[in-house]
């Protein structure tokens, strides 16, 4: 299959962008799958009401069919066609964070979307994205659009159209290139099917931000205790992994450097994932900085693209610094732990 590419203006200011969006929307209405930018990462969109379209998403990504998809809508009028029993706290969260990187899990009205979208669950994950291009495409289709990250399953999520191209060229109908995405990590997934909101996946909106709006917010225990079964099916899979084994290092820069030296003595090419603060201090084959510790959102923003850079640089092993579990640091560490398959060394 030939994968079409459309270049659009991120802000949708150019009149040509509208034409491109229309073409992408027509393909989506024909149940083809098309990648487009959102404010989190690139999404692989498909008509959520069509079994064929949804099957195409799973197939292109090689995604396990028990991992449900997030449905993206353009405004709240679409929400009431999909879900029922919305608790008052969920309404507050929507008012505070939509459009934006917050996904809510709510009881689904059976028969409104393909059962493959929800992987047969009684709930559906839904959000309104903030990106002007994503919103324009969804609006143009007048459909609920299922859109997981537009990467091959298991690989780091795409924050640039080029990442999508490398993973999915020839497997999908098109890519709408709107430049780099914003947050750089996926949305926060919050279960709203019980009395208290529960974070199933940390992401762009932090626990602290949610608590400011609704008081107490719980975190799914499976996110911190590996022996628990996560309530969000996708969280049980290893994800975001670079090709080379990645180890998280809980210790000083000197300790991390000593690990690098040992591997190099064995003839290995070693990568180090660090920050602007320590970048100059390491000697390794490839040293990449993810951003600054003084603003963890810069780390969130570049993490996936840096993991993909290690893939391009043919290292045999990667050592990474770790980050405090504060604010967006929670989401950064969640993705890093998964990318590392939970491998960690302590000084
Ligand atoms: P992705 O589409 O790759 O960003 O991943 C979507 C995440 O949302 C995965 O971790 C899914 O398991 C999770 N998810 C989607 N639908 C539901 C649902 N109904 N209940 C719980 N988690 C869900
Ligand atoms: Mg994903």
Coordinates of N, CA and C in Angstrom, one line a residue, residues 234-333:
X234 N -3.3 -2.4 28.6 CA -2.1 -2.1 27.9 C -0.9 -1.9 28.8
X235 N -1.1 -1.7 30.1 CA 0.0 -1.4 31.0 C 0.8 -2.7 31.4
X236 N 0.3 -3.9 31.0 CA 1.0 -5.1 31.4 C 2.1 -5.4 30.3
X237 N 2.1 -4.7 29.2 CA 3.1 -5.0 28.2 C 4.3 -4.2 28.3
X238 N 5.5 -4.8 27.9 CA 6.7 -4.0 27.8 C 6.5 -3.1 26.6
X239 N 7.0 -1.9 26.8 CA 6.6 -0.9 25.8 C 7.9 0.0 25.5
X240 N 7.8 0.8 24.5 CA 8.7 1.9 24.4 C 10.1 1.5 24.3
X241 N 10.4 0.2 24.1 CA 11.8 -0.3 24.2 C 12.7 0.1 23.1
X242 N 13.9 0.6 23.4 CA 14.9 0.7 22.3 C 15.4 -0.7 22.0
X243 N 16.2 -0.8 20.9 CA 16.7 -2.1 20.5 C 17.7 -2.7 21.5
X244 N 18.6 -1.8 22.0 CA 19.6 -2.3 22.9 C 19.0 -2.4 24.3
X245 N 19.5 -3.3 25.2 CA 19.0 -3.4 26.5 C 19.3 -2.0 27.3
X246 N 18.3 -1.6 28.0 CA 18.4 -0.4 28.7 C 18.4 -0.7 30.2
X247 N 19.3 -0.1 31.0 CA 19.4 -0.2 32.4 C 19.2 1.1 33.1
X248 N 18.4 1.2 34.1 CA 18.2 2.4 34.9 C 19.2 2.3 36.0
X249 N 19.9 3.5 36.2 CA 21.0 3.5 37.2 C 20.6 4.4 38.4
X250 N 20.5 3.8 39.6 CA 20.1 4.5 40.8 C 21.4 4.8 41.5
X251 N 22.1 5.9 41.2 CA 23.4 6.2 41.9 C 24.0 7.4 41.3
X252 N 25.2 7.7 41.7 CA 25.9 8.9 41.3 C 26.4 8.8 39.8
X253 N 26.8 9.9 39.3 CA 27.3 10.0 37.9 C 28.6 9.1 37.8
X254 N 29.4 9.1 38.9 CA 30.6 8.4 38.9 C 30.3 6.9 38.8
X255 N 29.3 6.5 39.5 CA 28.9 5.1 39.5 C 28.5 4.7 38.1
X256 N 27.6 5.5 37.5 CA 27.1 5.3 36.1 C 28.3 5.1 35.2
X257 N 29.3 6.1 35.3 CA 30.5 6.0 34.4 C 31.3 4.7 34.6
X258 N 31.3 4.2 35.9 CA 32.0 3.0 36.1 C 31.4 1.8 35.4
X259 N 30.0 1.9 35.3 CA 29.3 0.8 34.6 C 29.6 0.9 33.1
X260 N 29.7 2.1 32.6 CA 30.1 2.3 31.2 C 31.5 1.7 30.9
X261 N 32.4 2.1 31.8 CA 33.8 1.6 31.6 C 33.9 0.1 31.5
X262 N 33.2 -0.6 32.5 CA 33.2 -2.0 32.5 C 32.7 -2.6 31.2
X263 N 31.7 -2.1 30.6 CA 31.1 -2.6 29.4 C 32.1 -2.3 28.2
X264 N 32.7 -1.1 28.2 CA 33.6 -0.8 27.1 C 34.8 -1.7 27.2
X265 N 35.2 -2.1 28.4 CA 36.4 -3.0 28.5 C 36.0 -4.4 27.9
X266 N 34.8 -4.7 27.9 CA 34.3 -6.0 27.2 C 34.1 -5.8 25.7
X267 N 34.4 -4.6 25.2 CA 34.3 -4.3 23.8 C 32.9 -3.9 23.3
X268 N 32.1 -3.5 24.3 CA 30.7 -3.1 23.9 C 30.7 -1.6 23.6
X269 N 29.7 -1.3 22.7 CA 29.4 0.1 22.4 C 28.3 0.6 23.4
X270 N 28.6 1.6 24.2 CA 27.7 2.0 25.3 C 27.1 3.3 25.1
X271 N 25.8 3.4 25.4 CA 25.1 4.7 25.3 C 24.7 5.2 26.7
X272 N 24.7 6.5 26.9 CA 24.3 7.0 28.2 C 23.1 8.0 27.9
X273 N 22.0 7.8 28.7 CA 20.9 8.8 28.6 C 21.0 9.7 29.8
X274 N 21.2 11.0 29.6 CA 21.5 11.9 30.7 C 20.7 13.2 30.5
X275 N 21.1 14.2 31.2 CA 20.4 15.5 31.2 C 21.5 16.6 30.9
X276 N 21.0 17.8 30.6 CA 21.9 18.9 30.3 C 22.9 19.1 31.4
X277 N 22.5 18.9 32.7 CA 23.3 19.1 33.9 C 24.5 18.2 33.9
X278 N 24.4 17.0 33.4 CA 25.5 16.0 33.5 C 26.2 15.6 32.2
X279 N 25.6 16.2 31.1 CA 26.0 15.8 29.8 C 27.5 15.7 29.6
X280 N 28.2 16.8 30.1 CA 29.7 16.9 29.8 C 30.5 15.9 30.6
X281 N 29.9 15.3 31.7 CA 30.7 14.5 32.6 C 30.9 13.1 32.1
X282 N 30.1 12.6 31.1 CA 30.2 11.2 30.8 C 31.2 11.0 29.6
X283 N 31.9 9.9 29.6 CA 32.6 9.4 28.4 C 32.1 8.1 28.0
X284 N 31.4 8.1 26.9 CA 30.8 6.8 26.4 C 30.8 6.9 24.9
X285 N 30.3 5.9 24.2 CA 30.3 5.9 22.7 C 29.2 6.9 22.2
X286 N 28.0 6.9 22.9 CA 27.0 7.9 22.6 C 26.4 8.4 23.8
X287 N 26.5 9.7 24.0 CA 25.9 10.4 25.2 C 24.8 11.3 24.7
X288 N 23.6 11.1 25.1 CA 22.5 11.9 24.7 C 21.7 12.6 25.9
X289 N 21.5 13.9 25.8 CA 20.7 14.5 26.8 C 19.3 14.6 26.4
X290 N 18.4 14.4 27.4 CA 17.0 14.4 27.2 C 16.3 15.7 27.5
X291 N 17.1 16.7 28.2 CA 16.5 17.9 28.6 C 17.1 18.3 30.0
X292 N 16.4 19.2 30.7 CA 17.0 19.7 31.9 C 16.2 19.2 33.2
X293 N 16.9 18.9 34.2 CA 16.3 18.5 35.5 C 15.5 19.6 36.1
X294 N 15.8 20.8 35.7 CA 15.0 22.0 36.3 C 13.6 22.1 35.8
X295 N 13.3 21.3 34.7 CA 12.0 21.3 34.1 C 11.7 19.9 33.5
X296 N 11.1 19.1 34.3 CA 11.0 17.7 33.8 C 10.1 17.5 32.5
X297 N 9.3 18.6 32.2 CA 8.5 18.5 31.0 C 9.4 18.4 29.8
X298 N 10.6 19.0 29.9 CA 11.6 18.9 28.7 C 12.0 17.5 28.5
X299 N 12.1 16.7 29.6 CA 12.5 15.3 29.5 C 11.4 14.5 28.9
X300 N 10.1 14.8 29.3 CA 9.0 14.1 28.8 C 8.9 14.3 27.3
X301 N 9.2 15.6 26.9 CA 9.1 16.0 25.5 C 10.1 15.3 24.6
X302 N 11.3 15.0 25.1 CA 12.3 14.4 24.2 C 12.6 12.9 24.4
X303 N 12.0 12.3 25.4 CA 12.3 11.0 25.8 C 12.2 10.0 24.6
X304 N 11.1 9.9 24.0 CA 10.9 8.9 22.9 C 11.8 9.1 21.8
X305 N 12.0 10.4 21.4 CA 12.9 10.7 20.3 C 14.3 10.3 20.6
X306 N 14.7 10.5 21.8 CA 16.1 10.1 22.2 C 16.2 8.5 22.2
X307 N 15.2 7.8 22.7 CA 15.3 6.4 22.7 C 15.4 5.9 21.2
X308 N 14.7 6.6 20.3 CA 14.9 6.2 18.9 C 16.2 6.6 18.3
X309 N 16.8 7.6 18.9 CA 18.2 8.0 18.4 C 19.2 6.9 18.8
X310 N 19.0 6.3 20.0 CA 19.9 5.2 20.4 C 19.8 4.1 19.4
X311 N 18.6 3.8 18.9 CA 18.4 2.7 17.9 C 19.2 3.0 16.6
X312 N 19.2 4.3 16.2 CA 20.0 4.7 15.0 C 21.5 4.6 15.2
X313 N 21.9 4.6 16.5 CA 23.4 4.8 16.7 C 24.1 3.4 17.1
X314 N 23.3 2.3 17.0 CA 23.9 1.0 17.1 C 24.7 0.8 18.4
X315 N 24.2 1.2 19.5 CA 24.8 0.8 20.7 C 24.4 -0.6 21.2
X316 N 25.2 -1.2 22.0 CA 24.9 -2.6 22.5 C 24.2 -2.5 23.8
X317 N 24.4 -1.5 24.6 CA 23.7 -1.4 25.9 C 23.6 0.1 26.2
X318 N 22.5 0.5 27.0 CA 22.3 1.9 27.3 C 22.1 2.0 28.9
X319 N 22.8 2.9 29.5 CA 22.6 3.2 30.9 C 21.9 4.6 31.0
X320 N 20.8 4.6 31.8 CA 20.1 5.9 32.0 C 20.0 6.4 33.4
X321 N 20.1 7.7 33.6 CA 19.9 8.3 34.9 C 18.4 8.1 35.2
X322 N 18.0 8.3 36.4 CA 16.6 8.2 36.8 C 16.1 9.6 37.3
X323 N 14.8 9.7 37.4 CA 14.2 11.0 37.7 C 13.3 10.9 38.9
X324 N 13.1 12.1 39.7 CA 12.2 12.1 40.8 C 10.8 11.8 40.4
X325 N 10.0 11.1 41.3 CA 8.6 10.8 40.9 C 7.7 12.0 41.3
X326 N 8.0 13.1 40.8 CA 7.2 14.3 41.1 C 6.6 14.9 39.8
X327 N 5.4 15.3 39.9 CA 4.8 15.9 38.7 C 4.9 15.0 37.5
X328 N 5.3 15.5 36.4 CA 5.4 14.7 35.1 C 6.5 13.6 35.2
X329 N 7.4 13.8 36.3 CA 8.4 12.8 36.6 C 7.8 11.4 36.7
X330 N 6.6 11.3 37.3 CA 5.9 10.0 37.5 C 5.7 9.3 36.1
X331 N 5.2 10.1 35.1 CA 5.0 9.5 33.8 C 6.3 9.2 33.1
X332 N 7.3 10.1 33.3 CA 8.6 9.8 32.6 C 9.2 8.5 33.2
X333 N 9.1 8.3 34.5 CA 9.7 7.1 35.1 C 8.9 5.9 34.7

